[in-house]
Every structure is written in C-alpha cells, then in structure tokens.
Coordinates of C-alpha atoms and ligand atoms in Angstrom, one line a residue:
M141 CA 79.8 -164.8 -49.2
L142 CA 78.6 -168.3 -48.2
S143 CA 75.3 -167.9 -50.1
A144 CA 77.3 -167.1 -53.2
M145 CA 78.7 -170.6 -53.2
D146 CA 77.1 -172.9 -55.8
R147 CA 78.5 -176.2 -54.8
L148 CA 80.7 -177.6 -52.0
W149 CA 82.3 -181.0 -52.0
I150 CA 83.0 -182.2 -48.5
N151 CA 84.8 -185.1 -46.9
G152 CA 87.3 -185.3 -49.8
R153 CA 90.9 -186.2 -49.7
L154 CA 92.6 -183.8 -52.1
A155 CA 95.6 -184.1 -54.3
T156 CA 95.7 -180.5 -55.3
M157 CA 98.8 -181.0 -57.5
T158 CA 100.1 -177.6 -56.2
S159 CA 103.4 -179.1 -55.2
D160 CA 105.6 -181.9 -56.4
D161 CA 104.5 -184.1 -53.6
L162 CA 100.9 -183.9 -54.9
G163 CA 99.8 -181.2 -52.4
I164 CA 97.7 -183.7 -50.3
E165 CA 95.0 -182.5 -47.9
E166 CA 93.5 -185.5 -46.1
D167 CA 90.4 -183.7 -44.8
G168 CA 89.5 -181.4 -47.7
V169 CA 86.7 -179.5 -49.3
V170 CA 86.4 -177.9 -52.7
A171 CA 84.0 -174.9 -53.1
C172 CA 82.8 -173.7 -56.5
C173 CA 81.1 -170.6 -57.7
A174 CA 80.1 -169.8 -61.3
G175 CA 82.2 -172.7 -62.6
R176 CA 85.4 -171.7 -60.7
I177 CA 87.1 -173.0 -57.6
V178 CA 86.8 -170.5 -54.9
Y179 CA 88.4 -172.7 -52.2
A180 CA 90.3 -176.0 -52.2
G181 CA 92.0 -177.1 -49.1
A182 CA 91.6 -178.0 -45.4
A183 CA 88.0 -178.3 -44.3
A184 CA 88.8 -176.5 -41.1
N185 CA 89.6 -173.3 -43.0
G186 CA 87.0 -173.6 -45.7
P187 CA 83.4 -172.8 -46.2
S188 CA 80.9 -175.2 -44.7
D189 CA 77.7 -174.4 -46.7
A190 CA 76.6 -173.9 -50.2
R191 CA 73.5 -174.2 -52.3
E192 CA 74.4 -177.9 -52.9
V193 CA 76.7 -179.9 -50.7
I194 CA 78.1 -183.2 -52.0
D195 CA 79.6 -185.7 -49.5
C196 CA 82.6 -187.4 -51.1
E197 CA 82.7 -190.0 -48.2
G198 CA 86.5 -189.9 -48.1
R199 CA 87.0 -190.3 -51.8
W200 CA 90.0 -188.7 -53.5
I201 CA 89.6 -185.6 -55.6
T202 CA 92.2 -184.6 -58.2
P203 CA 92.0 -181.9 -60.8
G204 CA 90.3 -183.1 -64.0
L205 CA 92.9 -184.9 -66.1
I206 CA 94.4 -183.1 -69.2
D207 CA 95.4 -185.0 -72.3
C208 CA 97.8 -182.4 -73.8
H209 CA 98.8 -184.1 -77.0
T210 CA 96.3 -186.0 -79.3
H211 CA 95.5 -186.5 -82.9
L212 CA 92.0 -187.6 -81.9
I213 CA 90.2 -186.2 -85.0
H214 CA 91.0 -188.4 -88.0
A215 CA 89.2 -190.8 -90.3
G216 CA 89.6 -194.6 -90.5
N217 CA 92.3 -196.6 -88.8
R218 CA 95.6 -198.3 -89.7
A219 CA 95.1 -201.8 -88.3
N220 CA 96.5 -203.1 -91.7
E221 CA 99.8 -201.3 -91.1
F222 CA 100.0 -202.7 -87.6
A223 CA 99.8 -206.1 -89.2
Q224 CA 102.6 -205.1 -91.6
R225 CA 104.7 -203.9 -88.8
L226 CA 104.2 -207.2 -86.9
A227 CA 105.5 -208.9 -90.1
G228 CA 108.7 -206.8 -89.9
A229 CA 108.1 -203.5 -91.7
S230 CA 109.2 -200.4 -89.9
Y231 CA 107.0 -197.2 -89.3
A232 CA 109.4 -195.2 -91.5
E233 CA 109.4 -197.8 -94.3
I234 CA 105.6 -197.8 -94.4
A235 CA 105.6 -194.0 -94.4
R236 CA 108.1 -193.8 -97.3
A237 CA 105.9 -196.2 -99.3
G238 CA 103.0 -193.8 -99.1
G239 CA 101.3 -195.3 -96.1
G240 CA 101.4 -194.0 -92.6
I241 CA 100.3 -190.4 -92.1
L242 CA 99.5 -190.1 -95.9
S243 CA 97.0 -193.0 -95.7
T244 CA 95.2 -191.3 -92.9
M245 CA 95.4 -188.1 -94.9
R246 CA 93.5 -189.7 -97.8
A247 CA 90.8 -191.0 -95.4
T248 CA 90.5 -187.7 -93.6
R249 CA 90.3 -185.6 -96.8
A250 CA 87.5 -187.9 -98.0
A251 CA 85.5 -187.6 -94.7
S252 CA 83.0 -184.8 -94.1
E253 CA 83.3 -182.6 -91.0
E254 CA 80.3 -184.4 -89.4
E255 CA 82.0 -187.8 -90.1
L256 CA 85.1 -186.6 -88.4
I257 CA 83.1 -185.6 -85.4
E258 CA 81.2 -188.9 -85.3
Q259 CA 84.4 -190.9 -85.6
G260 CA 86.1 -188.8 -82.9
L261 CA 83.3 -189.0 -80.3
P262 CA 83.9 -192.6 -79.2
R263 CA 87.6 -191.8 -78.6
L264 CA 86.7 -188.6 -76.7
D265 CA 84.1 -190.5 -74.7
A266 CA 86.8 -193.0 -73.7
L267 CA 89.0 -190.2 -72.4
I268 CA 86.0 -188.5 -70.6
A269 CA 85.1 -191.8 -68.9
E270 CA 88.5 -191.7 -67.1
G271 CA 88.2 -188.2 -65.9
V272 CA 89.7 -186.1 -68.7
T273 CA 88.3 -182.6 -68.7
T274 CA 90.6 -180.9 -71.2
V275 CA 92.0 -182.4 -74.4
E276 CA 94.3 -180.9 -77.0
I277 CA 93.5 -182.0 -80.6
K278 CA 95.8 -181.4 -83.6
S279 CA 95.0 -181.1 -87.2
G280 CA 97.6 -182.5 -89.6
Y281 CA 95.8 -185.1 -91.7
G282 CA 94.4 -182.6 -94.2
L283 CA 97.7 -181.2 -95.5
E284 CA 95.7 -178.6 -97.5
L285 CA 93.9 -175.6 -96.3
E286 CA 90.3 -176.8 -96.5
S287 CA 90.9 -180.2 -95.0
E288 CA 93.0 -178.7 -92.2
L289 CA 90.3 -176.2 -91.4
K290 CA 87.7 -179.1 -91.5
M291 CA 89.7 -180.9 -88.9
L292 CA 90.1 -177.9 -86.6
R293 CA 86.4 -177.1 -86.8
A294 CA 85.5 -180.7 -86.1
A295 CA 87.8 -180.6 -83.0
R296 CA 86.3 -177.5 -81.7
A297 CA 82.8 -178.8 -82.4
L298 CA 83.5 -181.7 -80.0
S299 CA 83.3 -179.3 -77.1
E300 CA 79.7 -178.5 -78.1
R301 CA 78.8 -182.2 -78.1
R302 CA 80.4 -183.1 -74.8
P303 CA 81.2 -181.3 -71.5
I304 CA 85.0 -180.9 -72.1
S305 CA 87.4 -178.1 -73.0
V306 CA 89.1 -178.6 -76.3
T307 CA 92.3 -176.8 -77.3
T308 CA 93.3 -177.0 -81.0
T309 CA 96.7 -177.1 -82.6
F310 CA 97.4 -176.5 -86.3
L311 CA 99.8 -179.3 -87.5
G312 CA 99.8 -178.5 -91.2
A313 CA 103.5 -179.3 -91.2
H314 CA 102.9 -182.9 -90.2
M315 CA 104.1 -184.5 -93.5
V316 CA 104.8 -183.3 -97.1
P317 CA 101.8 -184.3 -99.3
P318 CA 102.7 -186.6 -102.2
G319 CA 104.3 -185.0 -105.2
Q320 CA 105.0 -181.7 -103.5
D321 CA 108.4 -180.1 -102.9
P322 CA 108.9 -179.8 -99.1
D323 CA 109.9 -176.1 -99.2
D324 CA 107.0 -175.2 -101.5
Y325 CA 104.6 -177.1 -99.2
L326 CA 106.0 -175.3 -96.2
D327 CA 105.4 -172.0 -97.9
S328 CA 101.8 -173.0 -98.4
V329 CA 101.5 -174.0 -94.7
I330 CA 102.9 -170.5 -93.7
A331 CA 100.3 -169.0 -96.1
M332 CA 97.6 -170.9 -94.3
L333 CA 98.4 -169.3 -90.9
P334 CA 96.0 -166.3 -91.3
E335 CA 93.2 -168.6 -92.3
I336 CA 93.6 -171.1 -89.5
L337 CA 94.2 -168.4 -86.8
P338 CA 90.5 -168.2 -85.7
Y339 CA 90.4 -172.0 -85.3
A340 CA 93.7 -172.8 -83.6
D341 CA 95.4 -172.1 -80.2
A342 CA 98.9 -173.2 -81.2
V343 CA 101.1 -174.3 -84.2
D344 CA 102.9 -177.6 -84.3
A345 CA 105.2 -179.4 -86.7
F346 CA 106.8 -182.8 -87.1
C347 CA 110.6 -182.3 -87.1
E348 CA 112.0 -185.6 -88.5
T349 CA 113.9 -187.0 -91.5
I350 CA 110.7 -188.3 -92.9
A351 CA 108.9 -184.9 -92.4
F352 CA 110.5 -181.4 -91.9
S353 CA 114.0 -180.3 -91.1
A354 CA 114.9 -178.0 -88.2
A355 CA 115.6 -175.2 -90.7
Q356 CA 112.1 -175.6 -92.1
V357 CA 110.5 -175.7 -88.7
D358 CA 112.4 -172.5 -87.8
R359 CA 110.9 -170.8 -90.8
L360 CA 107.4 -171.9 -89.9
F361 CA 107.7 -170.9 -86.2
A362 CA 109.2 -167.5 -87.2
A363 CA 106.0 -166.8 -89.1
S364 CA 103.6 -168.2 -86.5
P365 CA 101.3 -165.7 -84.8
L366 CA 100.4 -168.4 -82.3
P367 CA 102.4 -170.2 -79.6
V368 CA 104.3 -173.2 -80.9
K369 CA 104.8 -176.8 -79.9
L370 CA 106.9 -179.4 -81.7
H371 CA 107.1 -183.2 -82.4
A372 CA 110.9 -183.4 -81.8
E373 CA 113.6 -186.1 -81.7
Q374 CA 111.0 -188.9 -81.9
L375 CA 112.7 -191.3 -84.4
S376 CA 116.1 -189.6 -84.6
N377 CA 117.8 -186.4 -83.4
N378 CA 117.2 -183.5 -85.8
G379 CA 117.8 -180.6 -83.5
G380 CA 114.1 -179.7 -83.3
T381 CA 114.3 -179.0 -79.6
L382 CA 116.9 -176.2 -80.4
I383 CA 114.4 -174.6 -82.6
A384 CA 111.6 -175.1 -80.1
G385 CA 113.8 -173.4 -77.5
R386 CA 114.6 -170.5 -79.8
H387 CA 110.9 -169.9 -80.3
N388 CA 110.0 -170.4 -76.6
A389 CA 107.8 -173.3 -77.5
L390 CA 105.1 -174.3 -75.0
S391 CA 106.3 -177.9 -75.4
A392 CA 108.5 -180.3 -77.2
D393 CA 107.0 -183.7 -77.5
H394 CA 108.2 -187.4 -77.8
L395 CA 112.0 -186.7 -77.2
E396 CA 113.4 -190.3 -77.3
Y397 CA 116.5 -189.1 -79.2
L398 CA 116.9 -185.8 -77.2
D399 CA 120.5 -184.9 -76.3
E400 CA 122.1 -182.6 -73.8
T401 CA 122.1 -179.5 -76.0
G402 CA 118.4 -180.0 -76.6
I403 CA 117.7 -180.4 -72.9
A404 CA 119.6 -177.2 -72.2
A405 CA 117.6 -175.3 -74.9
M406 CA 114.4 -176.6 -73.4
A407 CA 115.4 -175.6 -69.9
A408 CA 116.4 -172.1 -70.9
A409 CA 113.1 -171.6 -72.7
R410 CA 111.0 -173.2 -70.0
T411 CA 109.6 -175.5 -72.6
V412 CA 107.6 -178.5 -71.2
A413 CA 108.7 -182.0 -72.2
V414 CA 105.7 -184.0 -73.2
L415 CA 106.4 -187.7 -73.1
L416 CA 104.3 -190.2 -75.1
P417 CA 104.9 -193.7 -73.8
G418 CA 102.0 -195.1 -75.8
A419 CA 103.8 -194.3 -79.1
Y420 CA 107.1 -195.6 -77.7
Y421 CA 105.3 -198.8 -76.8
F422 CA 103.3 -199.3 -79.9
T423 CA 106.3 -198.7 -82.3
R424 CA 108.4 -200.9 -80.1
E425 CA 111.0 -198.1 -79.8
T426 CA 113.9 -199.1 -77.6
R427 CA 115.5 -195.7 -77.0
K428 CA 114.0 -194.0 -73.9
P429 CA 113.6 -190.2 -73.5
P430 CA 116.3 -188.9 -71.0
V431 CA 113.9 -188.6 -68.1
E432 CA 116.5 -188.2 -65.4
A433 CA 118.5 -185.5 -67.3
L434 CA 115.3 -183.6 -68.0
H435 CA 114.4 -183.7 -64.3
A436 CA 117.9 -182.7 -63.3
A437 CA 117.7 -179.7 -65.7
G438 CA 114.4 -178.6 -64.2
V439 CA 112.4 -179.2 -67.4
P440 CA 108.7 -179.9 -66.4
I441 CA 107.5 -183.2 -67.7
A442 CA 104.0 -183.9 -69.0
I443 CA 102.6 -187.1 -70.4
A444 CA 99.8 -187.7 -72.9
T445 CA 98.2 -190.3 -75.1
D446 CA 99.3 -189.1 -78.6
C447 CA 95.9 -190.7 -79.6
N448 CA 96.5 -191.3 -83.3
P449 CA 95.9 -194.1 -85.8
G450 CA 99.5 -194.8 -86.6
T451 CA 101.7 -194.9 -83.5
A452 CA 99.3 -194.7 -80.6
P453 CA 95.7 -196.0 -81.1
L454 CA 95.3 -195.2 -77.4
T455 CA 92.5 -193.5 -75.5
S456 CA 93.4 -194.1 -71.9
L457 CA 95.3 -191.6 -69.9
L458 CA 95.3 -193.9 -66.9
L459 CA 97.2 -196.5 -69.0
V460 CA 99.6 -193.8 -70.2
M461 CA 100.5 -193.1 -66.5
N462 CA 101.2 -196.8 -66.0
M463 CA 103.4 -196.9 -69.1
A464 CA 105.2 -193.7 -68.2
A465 CA 106.1 -195.3 -64.8
T466 CA 106.9 -198.8 -66.1
L467 CA 108.6 -197.9 -69.4
F468 CA 110.2 -194.6 -68.6
G469 CA 110.7 -194.8 -64.9
L470 CA 108.6 -191.8 -63.9
S471 CA 107.6 -191.7 -60.2
I472 CA 104.0 -191.8 -59.2
E473 CA 104.1 -188.1 -58.5
Q474 CA 105.7 -187.3 -61.9
C475 CA 102.9 -189.2 -63.6
L476 CA 100.1 -187.5 -61.8
I477 CA 101.6 -184.0 -62.1
G478 CA 102.2 -184.9 -65.8
V479 CA 98.5 -185.3 -66.6
T480 CA 97.5 -182.3 -64.5
R481 CA 99.7 -179.3 -63.7
N482 CA 102.4 -179.8 -66.2
A483 CA 99.9 -180.8 -68.9
A484 CA 98.2 -177.5 -68.4
R485 CA 101.5 -175.7 -68.8
A486 CA 102.2 -177.6 -72.0
L487 CA 99.0 -176.0 -73.3
G488 CA 99.8 -172.5 -72.0
R489 CA 96.8 -172.8 -69.7
A490 CA 98.5 -173.1 -66.3
D491 CA 96.5 -170.1 -65.0
E492 CA 93.1 -171.8 -65.7
I493 CA 93.4 -175.5 -65.1
G494 CA 95.7 -178.3 -63.8
T495 CA 95.5 -177.8 -60.0
L496 CA 92.9 -177.5 -57.3
E497 CA 93.3 -173.8 -56.5
G498 CA 91.1 -170.8 -56.0
G499 CA 90.4 -169.0 -59.3
K500 CA 90.9 -172.1 -61.5
S501 CA 88.1 -173.8 -63.5
C502 CA 86.3 -176.2 -61.3
D503 CA 87.3 -179.3 -63.2
L504 CA 87.5 -182.3 -60.8
A505 CA 87.9 -186.0 -61.0
I506 CA 86.6 -187.9 -57.9
W507 CA 88.0 -191.4 -57.5
N508 CA 87.2 -194.6 -55.6
I509 CA 90.7 -195.2 -54.5
D510 CA 92.6 -195.4 -51.2
H511 CA 95.7 -193.5 -52.5
P512 CA 96.5 -191.6 -55.7
A513 CA 99.2 -194.2 -56.5
E514 CA 96.4 -196.6 -57.5
L515 CA 95.7 -194.4 -60.5
V516 CA 99.2 -195.2 -61.9
Y517 CA 99.4 -198.7 -60.6
R518 CA 96.3 -200.5 -62.0
I519 CA 96.1 -201.6 -65.6
G520 CA 92.8 -201.6 -67.5
F521 CA 90.7 -200.6 -64.4
N522 CA 88.8 -197.3 -64.1
P523 CA 88.1 -196.2 -60.6
L524 CA 86.4 -192.9 -61.6
H525 CA 83.4 -192.1 -59.3
A526 CA 82.5 -188.7 -60.8
R527 CA 83.8 -186.1 -63.1
I528 CA 83.0 -182.4 -62.8
W529 CA 83.6 -179.9 -65.6
R530 CA 83.3 -176.2 -64.9
G531 CA 81.5 -177.0 -61.7
Q532 CA 78.9 -179.3 -63.2
Ligands
DI6_677 N1 104.5 -188.5 -84.5 C1 103.6 -189.4 -84.2 O1 103.8 -190.3 -83.4 C2 102.3 -189.2 -84.9 N2 102.6 -188.0 -85.6 C3 103.9 -187.7 -85.4 O2 104.3 -186.7 -85.9 C4 102.0 -190.3 -85.8 C5 100.9 -190.0 -86.7 C6 100.5 -191.1 -87.6 O3 101.3 -192.1 -87.8 O4 99.4 -191.1 -88.1
FE678 FE1 101.8 -186.7 -82.0

C-alpha cells in the first residue's frame, strides 16, 4: 500500500473545501497515486512514506483553482471600445452599432487556429501562475460552424500546450451575426450541435435583449445533447434563469438582474450561480446580484473571471475573489469555495475536482500565506509557491 504511493506532501495546512468552513486541517498531508489523491487529511491518520516526500514547511494547500467561466480564446482586444465607454457610450450602444461581440467576431473569424492558440496562451499562463488547474473556455466569437469549431479546437489544444484541464462550452448563441434573422440563426446553431458535439462539454447562450430571448434559449436547450449553462439576467431580466431551471442547467451566470422567481427556479434545479464581479466592475454596473437571497435559497455560488475582451479583460482569479468580497459582499469562505468546490459543480465535474479528497484528481495549489483569508484580501499580489496538476 505504502510503496504504491507516488508522492506525499507533508507538513501542510489543508483547506480541503469539503465543508463551508473550508474544511481546515492544520497538520495535514496529501498523498497521491497515479495522479489521484489517495488521502488528504490529518497527518496522524495518513501515510508517512512515498516514493517522493515533499515538505511543505507549514504552507497552506488548497485544491487547484478552477476558473469556471471564460471566453479566453478570442482574437484581438477592444481597448478602443473601452475608450468609447469612458467617453460615455454604453456597452449595449456599442453592441447595437456593430461593435462589441461582433467586432471580436470579425477578428476571430480572420485568425487561424494557431493564432487563436498563440493569443490565448499568455492569458492562460496568467491564470496558471495563480494556481488555476482547470479552466472552462467558451466559443461564441465565430458565429458560424467553421469558426466555432476552430475556437473549440483551439481551446482544447491549450491543454496539450500547458499542464491544465480545459473544459469547452459551445456558445454559438452568443449574438446574432449581422444581417441574419435571429430565429433563422438560432436554427443554424441547433443544426451545428451534432458537429460540435465531439469538441464541447456543454452548451451556453446569451439570454439578453441584445442577444437571444428566453423562448429562443428554450428551443436551443431542448435540442442540446449536452448539459447546458446560461448567461442570464446580466444587463436586464429576461427570464433566462427560468429556462435554465427548466433544463436543469449546470449554472446560470452573471445574474445582476435576477429576481425571486429566477432564484426559486435555480434552487429547484440545483443550478449553480456563477457570479462574475470583473464584468460588473468593468462595465460599471450598479445593480448587484442578489447574493443573500441566493444563499438563503441554498443556491451554490461560484465565481469566475469571465475573461473576455469586452466586459472583463481579466486574467486573475485572485483579484476576482477580492472583487466578489468587496463588491458583492461574499465572505472569505464563499469566495474560496466559489473558485474550488462550487466551480467544479458549475462544470459538472464535482466528482473529479474542487476539493482535497480521496479519489479526486491531485490538483493542488500550495501557498506562502498564514491564512487562506489572505488569498481574498490582497490585491495584485501572488503568493503561489507551487502548483500541482494531476500529481505533477
Ligand atoms: N456576457 C459578457 O459579459 C460577455 N459575453 C456575454 O454574453 C461579453 C463578451 C464580449 O463583450 O465580448
Ligand atoms: Fe461570459
């Protein structure tokens, strides 16, 4: 039994994330075999030897962080639109004038798959540098079959270039391409589903007045062979969360304009609320998601970067935790659970990642901190000591 252990981290202080108080074990060890955790807990009850023993010297060990909502694969940037918004234009106005998502669509269609990978890698590396071991990446800037496939392939290819797990989400219903009828385009998105199936883990849509209606999203989700997620109630309330609930969505994301009926639908469907404080901050939104009501209804809360060129040019999950606390009032524990256990749930991967528990992938972040609260507290400071992905 002991000789089968590949690696053992000793003298660690564990935040296992197995309970809402972080599941702390002050004198802990983590044992790994074949890339999986075989034991994480009190040193007294755990193994004491392995092929390789790593002394953590009292450092904290958390699960590797999970960024469960990004648009990390895209070409170009929209710094020019940021300047327009600073001069008074709104995000919706820029979108209606053919900018916004459509401007990134043009750049992304023009880029090769390799160019998308090359442009995505520095963003991915920024996440990795802060201990991220799993990232979700959406398509949605192709808005036609070949370009959507190119994005999904580029996203998957990132996991061959870096030691990280990538899950992909098909967001063909991100925006209606110029000159197309919304329902006709939606029909074509539904027709893309069999083709994207081998490249995607989930299907997403943008339910918003400037994008797709709740009825249209309902139609897409009814046709989806994959689990669904939804950009919902971000800029206004369109009832997207009711549709998300109806289709047992893994998550509904953004949620600034979420109301009581939407919360009830999410609670009934056990849909995770993914909050994106970076987009809230960057668009200077003033309406906050109903965090207390979500919590009271028992809806699990995750947080993510939303890394995208329009509303969140952001590649720091540590900063997102600080924003979720300062802007949305999440507790330290909610922030940390939100980038680990609940983020795993938002990806439908709670069985594999998100906590330090036997059987899960040995994805660890080891930190030079005195308490996990520091991960939420500091701004622009990275205390990562080491990052382990699948035991390496
Ligand atoms: N909501 C967002 O915040 C991003 N997509 C979405 O549906 C913005 C994407 C962009 O502006 O490029
Ligand atoms: Fe998004």
